[in-house]
mmCIF file of C-alpha atoms in Angstrom:
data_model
loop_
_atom_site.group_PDB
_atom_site.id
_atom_site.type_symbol
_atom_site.label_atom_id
_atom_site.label_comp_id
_atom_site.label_asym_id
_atom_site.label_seq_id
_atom_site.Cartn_x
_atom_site.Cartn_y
_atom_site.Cartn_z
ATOM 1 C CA UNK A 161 212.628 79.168 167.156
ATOM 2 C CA UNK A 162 214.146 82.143 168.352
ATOM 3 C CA UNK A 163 212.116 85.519 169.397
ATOM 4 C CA UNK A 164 212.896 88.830 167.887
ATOM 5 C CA UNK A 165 215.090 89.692 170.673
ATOM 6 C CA UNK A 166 217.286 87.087 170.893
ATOM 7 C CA UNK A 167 217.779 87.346 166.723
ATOM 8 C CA UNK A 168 218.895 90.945 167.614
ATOM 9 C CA UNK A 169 221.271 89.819 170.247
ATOM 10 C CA UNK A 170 222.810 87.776 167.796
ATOM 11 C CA UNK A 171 222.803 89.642 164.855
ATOM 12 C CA UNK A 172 224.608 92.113 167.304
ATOM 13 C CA UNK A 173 227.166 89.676 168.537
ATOM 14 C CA UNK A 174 228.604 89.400 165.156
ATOM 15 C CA UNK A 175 228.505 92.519 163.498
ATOM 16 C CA UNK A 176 230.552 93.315 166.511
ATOM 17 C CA UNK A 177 232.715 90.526 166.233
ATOM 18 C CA UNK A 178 233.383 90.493 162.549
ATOM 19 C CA UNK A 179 234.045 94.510 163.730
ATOM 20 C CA UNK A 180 236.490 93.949 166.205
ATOM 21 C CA UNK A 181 237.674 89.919 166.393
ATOM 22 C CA UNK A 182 237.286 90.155 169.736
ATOM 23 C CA UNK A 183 234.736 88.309 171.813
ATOM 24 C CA UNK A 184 231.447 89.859 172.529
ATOM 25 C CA UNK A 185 230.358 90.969 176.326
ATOM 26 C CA UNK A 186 227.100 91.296 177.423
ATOM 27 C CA UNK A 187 227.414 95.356 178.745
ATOM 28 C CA UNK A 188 229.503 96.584 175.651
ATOM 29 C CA UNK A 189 226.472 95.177 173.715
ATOM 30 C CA UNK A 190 224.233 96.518 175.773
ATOM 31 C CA UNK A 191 226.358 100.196 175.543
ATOM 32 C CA UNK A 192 226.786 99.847 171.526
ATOM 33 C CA UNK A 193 223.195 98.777 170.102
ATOM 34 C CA UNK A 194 220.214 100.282 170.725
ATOM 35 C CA UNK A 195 218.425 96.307 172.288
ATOM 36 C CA UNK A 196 216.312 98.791 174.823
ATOM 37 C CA UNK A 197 216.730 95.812 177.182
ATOM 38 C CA UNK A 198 218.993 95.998 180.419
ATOM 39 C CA UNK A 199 222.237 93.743 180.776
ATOM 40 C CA UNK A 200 221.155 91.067 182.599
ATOM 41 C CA UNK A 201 218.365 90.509 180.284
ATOM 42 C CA UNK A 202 221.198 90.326 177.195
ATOM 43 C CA UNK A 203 222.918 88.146 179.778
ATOM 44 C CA UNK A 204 219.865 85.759 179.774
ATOM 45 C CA UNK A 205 219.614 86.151 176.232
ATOM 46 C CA UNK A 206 223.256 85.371 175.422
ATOM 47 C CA UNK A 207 222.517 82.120 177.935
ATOM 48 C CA UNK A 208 219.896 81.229 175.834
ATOM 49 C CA UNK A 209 221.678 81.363 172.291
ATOM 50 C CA UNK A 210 224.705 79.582 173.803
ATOM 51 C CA UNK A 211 222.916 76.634 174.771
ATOM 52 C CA UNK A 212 221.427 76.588 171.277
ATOM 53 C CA UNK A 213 224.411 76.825 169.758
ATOM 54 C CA UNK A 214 224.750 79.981 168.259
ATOM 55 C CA UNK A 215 227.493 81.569 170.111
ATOM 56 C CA UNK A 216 230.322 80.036 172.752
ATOM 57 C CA UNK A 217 232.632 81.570 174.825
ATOM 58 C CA UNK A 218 236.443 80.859 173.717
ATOM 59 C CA UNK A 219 237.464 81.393 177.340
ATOM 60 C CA UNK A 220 236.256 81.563 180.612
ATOM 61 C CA UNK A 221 235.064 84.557 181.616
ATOM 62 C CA UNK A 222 235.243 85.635 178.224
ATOM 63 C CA UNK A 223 232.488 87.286 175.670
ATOM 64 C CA UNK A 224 230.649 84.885 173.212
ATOM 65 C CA UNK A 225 231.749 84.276 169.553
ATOM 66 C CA UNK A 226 229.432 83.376 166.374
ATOM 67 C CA UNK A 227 229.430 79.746 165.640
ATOM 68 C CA UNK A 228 229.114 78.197 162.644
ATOM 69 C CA UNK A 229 225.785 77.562 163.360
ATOM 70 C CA UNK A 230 225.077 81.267 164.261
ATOM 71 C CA UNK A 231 226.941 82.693 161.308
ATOM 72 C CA UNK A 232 224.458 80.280 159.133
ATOM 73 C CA UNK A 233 221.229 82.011 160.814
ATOM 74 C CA UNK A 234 222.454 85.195 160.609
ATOM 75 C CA UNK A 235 223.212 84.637 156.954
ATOM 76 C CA UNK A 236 219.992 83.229 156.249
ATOM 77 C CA UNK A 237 217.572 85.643 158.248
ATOM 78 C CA UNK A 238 219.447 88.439 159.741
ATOM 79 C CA UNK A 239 221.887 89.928 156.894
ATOM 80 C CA UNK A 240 220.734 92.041 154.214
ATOM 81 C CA UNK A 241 223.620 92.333 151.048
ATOM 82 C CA UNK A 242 225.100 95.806 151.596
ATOM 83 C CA UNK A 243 224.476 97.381 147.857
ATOM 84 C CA UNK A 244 227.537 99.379 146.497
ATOM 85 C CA UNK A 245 227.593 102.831 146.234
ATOM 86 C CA UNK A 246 227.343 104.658 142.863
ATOM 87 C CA UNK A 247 230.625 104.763 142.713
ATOM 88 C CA UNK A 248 232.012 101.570 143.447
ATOM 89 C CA UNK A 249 229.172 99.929 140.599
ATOM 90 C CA UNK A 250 230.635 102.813 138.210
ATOM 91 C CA UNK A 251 234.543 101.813 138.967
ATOM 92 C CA UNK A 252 233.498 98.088 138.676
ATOM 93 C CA UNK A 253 231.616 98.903 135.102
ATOM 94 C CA UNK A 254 234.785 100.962 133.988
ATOM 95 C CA UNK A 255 237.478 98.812 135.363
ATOM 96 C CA UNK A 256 236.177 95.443 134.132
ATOM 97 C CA UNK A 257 234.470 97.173 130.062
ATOM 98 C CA UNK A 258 238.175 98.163 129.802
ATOM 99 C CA UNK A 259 239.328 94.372 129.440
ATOM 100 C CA UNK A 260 240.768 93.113 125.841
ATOM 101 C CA UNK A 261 239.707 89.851 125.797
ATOM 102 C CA UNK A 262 238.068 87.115 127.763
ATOM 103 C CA UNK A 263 241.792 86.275 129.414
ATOM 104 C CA UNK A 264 241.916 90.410 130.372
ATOM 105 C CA UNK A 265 237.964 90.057 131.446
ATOM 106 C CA UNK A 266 239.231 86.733 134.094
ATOM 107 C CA UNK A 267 242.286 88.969 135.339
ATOM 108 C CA UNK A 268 240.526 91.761 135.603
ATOM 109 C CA UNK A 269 237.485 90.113 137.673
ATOM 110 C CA UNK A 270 239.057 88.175 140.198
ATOM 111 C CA UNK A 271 241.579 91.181 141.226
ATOM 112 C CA UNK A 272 239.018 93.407 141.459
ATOM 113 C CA UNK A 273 237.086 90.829 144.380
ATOM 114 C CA UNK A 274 240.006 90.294 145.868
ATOM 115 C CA UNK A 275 239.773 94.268 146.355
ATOM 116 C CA UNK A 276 236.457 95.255 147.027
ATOM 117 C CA UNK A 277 236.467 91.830 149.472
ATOM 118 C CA UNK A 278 239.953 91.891 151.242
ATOM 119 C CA UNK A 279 239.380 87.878 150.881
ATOM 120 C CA UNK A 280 240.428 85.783 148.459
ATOM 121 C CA UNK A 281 239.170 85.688 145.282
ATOM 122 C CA UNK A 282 238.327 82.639 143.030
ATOM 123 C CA UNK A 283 237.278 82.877 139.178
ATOM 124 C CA UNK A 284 236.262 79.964 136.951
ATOM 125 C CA UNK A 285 237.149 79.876 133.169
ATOM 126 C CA UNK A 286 234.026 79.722 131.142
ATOM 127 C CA UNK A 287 233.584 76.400 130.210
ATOM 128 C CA UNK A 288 233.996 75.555 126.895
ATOM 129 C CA UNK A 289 231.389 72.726 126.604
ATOM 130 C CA UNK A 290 228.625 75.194 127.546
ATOM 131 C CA UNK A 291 229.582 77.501 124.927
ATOM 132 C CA UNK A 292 228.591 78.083 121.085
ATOM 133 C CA UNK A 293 230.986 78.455 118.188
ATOM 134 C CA UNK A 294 230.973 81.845 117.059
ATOM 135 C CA UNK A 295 233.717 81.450 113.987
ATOM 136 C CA UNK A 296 236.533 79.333 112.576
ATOM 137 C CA UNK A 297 239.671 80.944 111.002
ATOM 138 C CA UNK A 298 242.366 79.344 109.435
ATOM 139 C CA UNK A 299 245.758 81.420 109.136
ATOM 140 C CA UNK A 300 248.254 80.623 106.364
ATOM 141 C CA UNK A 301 251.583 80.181 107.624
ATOM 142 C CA UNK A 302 253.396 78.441 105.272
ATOM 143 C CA UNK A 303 252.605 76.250 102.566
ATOM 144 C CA UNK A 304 251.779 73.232 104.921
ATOM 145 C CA UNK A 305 251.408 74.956 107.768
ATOM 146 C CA UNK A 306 247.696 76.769 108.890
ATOM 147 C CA UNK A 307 246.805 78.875 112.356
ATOM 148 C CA UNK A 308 243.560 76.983 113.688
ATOM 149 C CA UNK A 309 241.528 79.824 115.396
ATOM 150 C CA UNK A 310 237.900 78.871 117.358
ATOM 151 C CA UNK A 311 236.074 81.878 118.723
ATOM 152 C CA UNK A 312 232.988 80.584 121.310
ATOM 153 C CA UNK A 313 230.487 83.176 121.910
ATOM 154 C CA UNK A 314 231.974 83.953 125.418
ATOM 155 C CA UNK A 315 234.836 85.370 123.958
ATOM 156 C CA UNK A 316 237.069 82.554 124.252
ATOM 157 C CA UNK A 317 239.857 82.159 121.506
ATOM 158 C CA UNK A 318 241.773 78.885 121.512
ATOM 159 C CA UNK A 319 244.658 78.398 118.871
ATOM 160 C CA UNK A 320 246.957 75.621 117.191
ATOM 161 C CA UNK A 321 249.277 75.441 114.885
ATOM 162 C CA UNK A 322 248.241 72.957 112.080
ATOM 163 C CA UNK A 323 250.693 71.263 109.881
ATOM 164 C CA UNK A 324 249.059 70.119 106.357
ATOM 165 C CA UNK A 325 249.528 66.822 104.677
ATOM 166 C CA UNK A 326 250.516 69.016 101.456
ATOM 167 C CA UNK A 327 250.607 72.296 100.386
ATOM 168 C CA UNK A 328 247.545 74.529 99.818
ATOM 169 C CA UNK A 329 247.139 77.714 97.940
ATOM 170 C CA UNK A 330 244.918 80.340 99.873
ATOM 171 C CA UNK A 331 241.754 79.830 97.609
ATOM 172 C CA UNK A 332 241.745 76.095 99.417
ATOM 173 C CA UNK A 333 242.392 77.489 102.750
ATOM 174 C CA UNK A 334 239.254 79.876 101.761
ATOM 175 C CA UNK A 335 237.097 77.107 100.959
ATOM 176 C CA UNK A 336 237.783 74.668 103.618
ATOM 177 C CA UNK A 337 237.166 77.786 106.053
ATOM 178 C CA UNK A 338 234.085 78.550 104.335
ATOM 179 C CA UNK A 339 232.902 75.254 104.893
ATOM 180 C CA UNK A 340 233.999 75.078 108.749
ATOM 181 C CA UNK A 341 231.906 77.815 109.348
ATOM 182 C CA UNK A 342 228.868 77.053 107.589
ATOM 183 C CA UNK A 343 228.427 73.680 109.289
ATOM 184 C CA UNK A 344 229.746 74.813 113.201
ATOM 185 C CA UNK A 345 228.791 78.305 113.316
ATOM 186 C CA UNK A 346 226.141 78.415 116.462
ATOM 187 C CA UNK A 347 226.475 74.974 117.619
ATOM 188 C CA UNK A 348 227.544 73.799 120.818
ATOM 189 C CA UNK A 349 230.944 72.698 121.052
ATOM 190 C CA UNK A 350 229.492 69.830 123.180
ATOM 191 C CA UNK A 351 228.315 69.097 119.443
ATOM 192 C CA UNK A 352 230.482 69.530 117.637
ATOM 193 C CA UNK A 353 232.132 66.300 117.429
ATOM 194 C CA UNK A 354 229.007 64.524 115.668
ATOM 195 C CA UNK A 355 228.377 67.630 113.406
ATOM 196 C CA UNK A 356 231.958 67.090 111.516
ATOM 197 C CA UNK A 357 231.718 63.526 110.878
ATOM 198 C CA UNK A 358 230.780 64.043 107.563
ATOM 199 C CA UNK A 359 232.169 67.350 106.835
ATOM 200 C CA UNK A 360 234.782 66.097 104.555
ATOM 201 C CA UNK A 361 232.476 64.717 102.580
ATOM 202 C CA UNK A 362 231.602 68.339 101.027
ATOM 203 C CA UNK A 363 235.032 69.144 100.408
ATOM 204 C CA UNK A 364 236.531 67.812 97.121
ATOM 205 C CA UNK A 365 238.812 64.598 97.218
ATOM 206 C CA UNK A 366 242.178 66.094 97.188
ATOM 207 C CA UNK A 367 241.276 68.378 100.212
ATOM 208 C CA UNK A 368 239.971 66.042 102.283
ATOM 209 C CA UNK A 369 243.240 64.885 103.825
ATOM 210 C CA UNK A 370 243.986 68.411 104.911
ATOM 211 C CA UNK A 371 240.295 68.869 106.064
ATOM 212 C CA UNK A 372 240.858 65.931 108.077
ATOM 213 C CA UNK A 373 243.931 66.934 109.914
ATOM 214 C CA UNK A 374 242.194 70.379 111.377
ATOM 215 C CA UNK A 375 239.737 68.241 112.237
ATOM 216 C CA UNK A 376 241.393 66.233 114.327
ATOM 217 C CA UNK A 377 243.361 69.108 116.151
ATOM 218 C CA UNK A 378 239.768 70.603 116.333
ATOM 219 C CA UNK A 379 238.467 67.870 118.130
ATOM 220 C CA UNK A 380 241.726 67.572 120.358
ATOM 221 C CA UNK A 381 241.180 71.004 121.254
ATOM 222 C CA UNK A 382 237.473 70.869 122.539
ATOM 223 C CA UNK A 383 238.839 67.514 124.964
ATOM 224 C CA UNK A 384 240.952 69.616 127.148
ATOM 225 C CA UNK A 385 239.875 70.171 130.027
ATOM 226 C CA UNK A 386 239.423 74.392 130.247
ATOM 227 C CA UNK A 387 236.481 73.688 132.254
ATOM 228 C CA UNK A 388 238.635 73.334 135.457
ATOM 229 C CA UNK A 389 240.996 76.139 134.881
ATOM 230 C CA UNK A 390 240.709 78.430 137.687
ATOM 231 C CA UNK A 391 242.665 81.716 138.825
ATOM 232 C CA UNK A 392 242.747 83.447 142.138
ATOM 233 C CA UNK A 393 243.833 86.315 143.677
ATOM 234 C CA UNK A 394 243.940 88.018 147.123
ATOM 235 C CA UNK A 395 246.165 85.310 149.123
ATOM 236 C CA UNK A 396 248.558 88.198 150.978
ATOM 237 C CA UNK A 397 244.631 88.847 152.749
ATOM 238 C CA UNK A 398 245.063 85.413 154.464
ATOM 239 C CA UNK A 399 248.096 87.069 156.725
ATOM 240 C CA UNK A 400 245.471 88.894 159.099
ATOM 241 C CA UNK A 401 242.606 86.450 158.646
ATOM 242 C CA UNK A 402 241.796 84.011 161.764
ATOM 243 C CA UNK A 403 241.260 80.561 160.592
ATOM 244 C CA UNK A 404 240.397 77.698 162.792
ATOM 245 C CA UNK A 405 242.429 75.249 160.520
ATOM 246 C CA UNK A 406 246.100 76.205 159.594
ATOM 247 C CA UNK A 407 247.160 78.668 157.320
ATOM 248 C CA UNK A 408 249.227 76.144 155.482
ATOM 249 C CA UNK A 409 246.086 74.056 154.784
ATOM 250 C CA UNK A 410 243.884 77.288 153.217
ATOM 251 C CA UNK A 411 247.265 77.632 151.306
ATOM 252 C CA UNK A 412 247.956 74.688 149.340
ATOM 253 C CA UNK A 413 243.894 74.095 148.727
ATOM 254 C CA UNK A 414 244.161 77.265 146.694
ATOM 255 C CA UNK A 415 246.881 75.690 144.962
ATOM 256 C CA UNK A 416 244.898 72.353 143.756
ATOM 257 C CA UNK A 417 242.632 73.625 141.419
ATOM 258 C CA UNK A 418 240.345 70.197 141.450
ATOM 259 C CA UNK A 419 240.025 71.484 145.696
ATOM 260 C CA UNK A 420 239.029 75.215 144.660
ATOM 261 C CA UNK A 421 236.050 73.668 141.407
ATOM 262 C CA UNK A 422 234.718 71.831 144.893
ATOM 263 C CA UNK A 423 234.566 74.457 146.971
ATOM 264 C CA UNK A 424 233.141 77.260 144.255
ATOM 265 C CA UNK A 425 230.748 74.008 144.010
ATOM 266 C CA UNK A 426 227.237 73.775 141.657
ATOM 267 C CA UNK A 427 223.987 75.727 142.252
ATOM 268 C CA UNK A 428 220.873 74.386 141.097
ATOM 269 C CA UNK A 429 219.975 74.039 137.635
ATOM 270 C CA UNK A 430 216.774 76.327 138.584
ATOM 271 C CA UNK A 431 218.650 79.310 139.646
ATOM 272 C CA UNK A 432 221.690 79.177 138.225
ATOM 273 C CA UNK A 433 222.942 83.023 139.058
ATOM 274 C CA UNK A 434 221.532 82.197 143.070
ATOM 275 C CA UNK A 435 224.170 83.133 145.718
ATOM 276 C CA UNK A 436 225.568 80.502 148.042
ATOM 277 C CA UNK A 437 227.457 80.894 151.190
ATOM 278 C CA UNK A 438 228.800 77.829 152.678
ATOM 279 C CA UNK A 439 229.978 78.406 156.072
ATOM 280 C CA UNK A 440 232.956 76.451 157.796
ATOM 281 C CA UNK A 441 231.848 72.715 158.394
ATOM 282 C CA UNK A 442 229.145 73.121 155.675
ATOM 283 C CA UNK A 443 232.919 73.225 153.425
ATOM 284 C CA UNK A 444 233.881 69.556 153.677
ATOM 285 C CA UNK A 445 236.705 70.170 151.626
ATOM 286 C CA UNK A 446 238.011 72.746 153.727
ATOM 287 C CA UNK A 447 236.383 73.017 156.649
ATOM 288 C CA UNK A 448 236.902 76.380 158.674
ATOM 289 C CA UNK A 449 236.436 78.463 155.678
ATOM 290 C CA UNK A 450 233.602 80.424 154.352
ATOM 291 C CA UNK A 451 233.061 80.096 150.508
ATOM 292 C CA UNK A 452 230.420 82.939 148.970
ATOM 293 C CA UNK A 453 229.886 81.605 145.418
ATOM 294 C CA UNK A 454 227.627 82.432 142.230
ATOM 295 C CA UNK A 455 227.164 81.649 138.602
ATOM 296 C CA UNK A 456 228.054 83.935 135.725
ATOM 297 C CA UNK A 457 227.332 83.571 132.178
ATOM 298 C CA UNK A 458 225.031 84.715 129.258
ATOM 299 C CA UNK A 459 221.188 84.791 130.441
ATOM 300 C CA UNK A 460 220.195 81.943 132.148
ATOM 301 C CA UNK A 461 222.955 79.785 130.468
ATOM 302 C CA UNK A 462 225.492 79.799 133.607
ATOM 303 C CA UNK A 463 229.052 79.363 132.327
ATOM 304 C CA UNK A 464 231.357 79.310 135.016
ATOM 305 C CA UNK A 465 231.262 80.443 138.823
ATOM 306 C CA UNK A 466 233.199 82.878 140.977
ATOM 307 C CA UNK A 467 233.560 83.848 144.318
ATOM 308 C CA UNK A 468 235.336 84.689 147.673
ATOM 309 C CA UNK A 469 237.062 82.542 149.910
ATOM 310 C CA UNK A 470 237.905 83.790 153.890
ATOM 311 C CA UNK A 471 237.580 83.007 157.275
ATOM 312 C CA UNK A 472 234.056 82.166 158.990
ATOM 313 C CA UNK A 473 234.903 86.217 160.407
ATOM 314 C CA UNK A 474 233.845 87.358 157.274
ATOM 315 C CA UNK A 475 231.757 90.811 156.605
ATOM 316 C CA UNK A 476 228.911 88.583 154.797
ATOM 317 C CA UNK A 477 226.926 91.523 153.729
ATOM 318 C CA UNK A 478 229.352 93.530 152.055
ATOM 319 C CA UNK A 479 230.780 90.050 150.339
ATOM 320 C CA UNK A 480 227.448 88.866 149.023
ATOM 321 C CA UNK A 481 227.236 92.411 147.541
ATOM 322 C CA UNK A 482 230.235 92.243 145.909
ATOM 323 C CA UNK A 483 230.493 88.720 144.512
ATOM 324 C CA UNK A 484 226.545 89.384 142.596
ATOM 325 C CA UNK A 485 227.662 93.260 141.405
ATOM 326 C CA UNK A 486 231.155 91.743 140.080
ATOM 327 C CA UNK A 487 229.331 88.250 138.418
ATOM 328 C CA UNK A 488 226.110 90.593 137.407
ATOM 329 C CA UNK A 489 228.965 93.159 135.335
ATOM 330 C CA UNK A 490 230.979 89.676 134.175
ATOM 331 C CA UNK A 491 228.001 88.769 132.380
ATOM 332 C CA UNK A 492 226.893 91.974 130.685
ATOM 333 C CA UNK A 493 230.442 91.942 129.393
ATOM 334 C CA UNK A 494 230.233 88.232 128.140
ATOM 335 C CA UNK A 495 226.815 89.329 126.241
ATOM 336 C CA UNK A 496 228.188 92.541 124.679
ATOM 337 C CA UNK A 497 231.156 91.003 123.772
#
């Protein structure tokens, strides 16, 4: 366990660092922050939290850097999230209220990180198997041909075109529709399957077919996988970040969508809106990187995630105040909507 001056010494070391990105000497500390302790006692103090492990000097003769190990500790008992100002929560609540739909609300979202972060920016689609249907519409088109419309309660829309086994006049469409509805609306998609087994069976002979049909591109619909369909933003602030792995590597892990679900990765069932920060070898699938994550949704039903991704030289404070203000406004949104 470390005293209360050596926790200041560190917590020192890399607000300096993440400052400057340059290594950390014991007399510019001493100069900068008010330790009320001479040099030579930082010195000792700086000896002390190297052979711990929560700083190491890059060179010889050198100042210390944060490790991993240092960055965790300050995370976990030395940062407090920086709270935005009045008017960064009012530009996030105008900004993000302005979006059309829940496409507009994703777009919107992970720019807006990528802004207010200078890192990059990860948002996860809501997933449809956690959501509820809200309402079916079906769209003439033609005589044998119907718009299939499914509205979830986050705002999601998903379409398909539908072509009929034979023509139906509009008061069919109407019914069929009518019937959709009163059996789905509410449920969870996840159940949705089971609860339209029998649905034909209300529907009069001669419509079945059709009723059939959308039921089947229904159910084809809900398979897909939106639940990994992610979007990012932000990548031009890798130029000036300092990564211990290669560039190249941060690069094509934000292309593989399967590597960027990992590294958002799952919070507990118990606190689903809890903020995580996995820092550089804590990331096994990209180690080198810090990942600051949390859950979004409607209450305590957690839809999706989003988050930041950066170098281990990351402002942690301001980025853990940003990621729960942005998901905290995503979620008002979803519930208004």
């Amino acid at each position: 366990m470390l005293d209360d001056r050596k926790l200041a010494v560190l917590r020192a070391i890399v607000e300096d660092y993440v400052s400057t990105n340059e290594p950390v000497g014991s007399k510019a500390l001493a100069e900068r922050h008010n330790l009320k302790v001479s040099p030579a006692t930082v010195r000792n103090d700086m000896a002390a939290l190297e052979e711990e492990g929560y700083i190491t000097q890059p060179h010889t003769s050198a100042g210390r850097v944060p490790t991993d190990k240092g960055y965790r500790l300050f995370v976990d008992r030395l940062s407090q999230i920086k709270p935005l100002s009045g008017a960064e929560r009012r530009a996030i609540e105008t900004f993000l209220a302005g979006a059309v739909d829940l496409d507009d609300v994703v777009m919107r979202t992970v720019r807006l990180l990528a802004q207010l972060t200078r890192q990059v920016a990860v948002v996860q689609y809501p997933t449809l198997t956690r959501s509820t249907v809200r309402h079916v519409e079906l769209v003439p088109l033609s005589e044998r041909r119907v718009m299939l419309v499914l509205i979830t309660n986050t705002g999601r829309v998903e379409q398909r075109v539908v072509e009929l086994p034979e023509a139906l006049e509009d008061t069919r469409i109407a019914h069929l529709r009518a019937v959709l509805n009163s059996g789905l609306d509410g449920c969870q998609l996840s159940s949705v399957p089971e609860l339209v087994a029998d649905l034909p069976e209300r529907l009069p002979a001669e419509d079945r077919p059709a009723a059939a049909t959308i039921l089947s591109v229904l159910l084809e619909t809900l398979v897909e996988r939106y639940d990994e369909k992610i979007v990012f933003a932000g990548a031009a602030n890798l130029a000036g970040a300092d990564f211990s792995i290669g560039l190249r590597d941060v690069l094509e892990a934000l292309e593989e969508q399967v590597v960027l679900m990992r590294l958002l990765g799952e919070t507990s069932p118990d606190t689903p809106s809890a903020l995580t920060v996995r820092i550089g070898s804590e990331n096994p699938y990209l180690q080198g990187t810090s990942v600051v994550a949390t859950g979004y949704g409607l209450g305590d039903n957690q839809l999706a995630r989003l988050g930041v991704l950066g170098p281990t030289r990351m402002d942690y404070p301001v980025t853990m105040g940003a990621v729960r203000a942005v998901a905290r406004y995503v979620s008002q949104i979803l519930a208004a909507s």
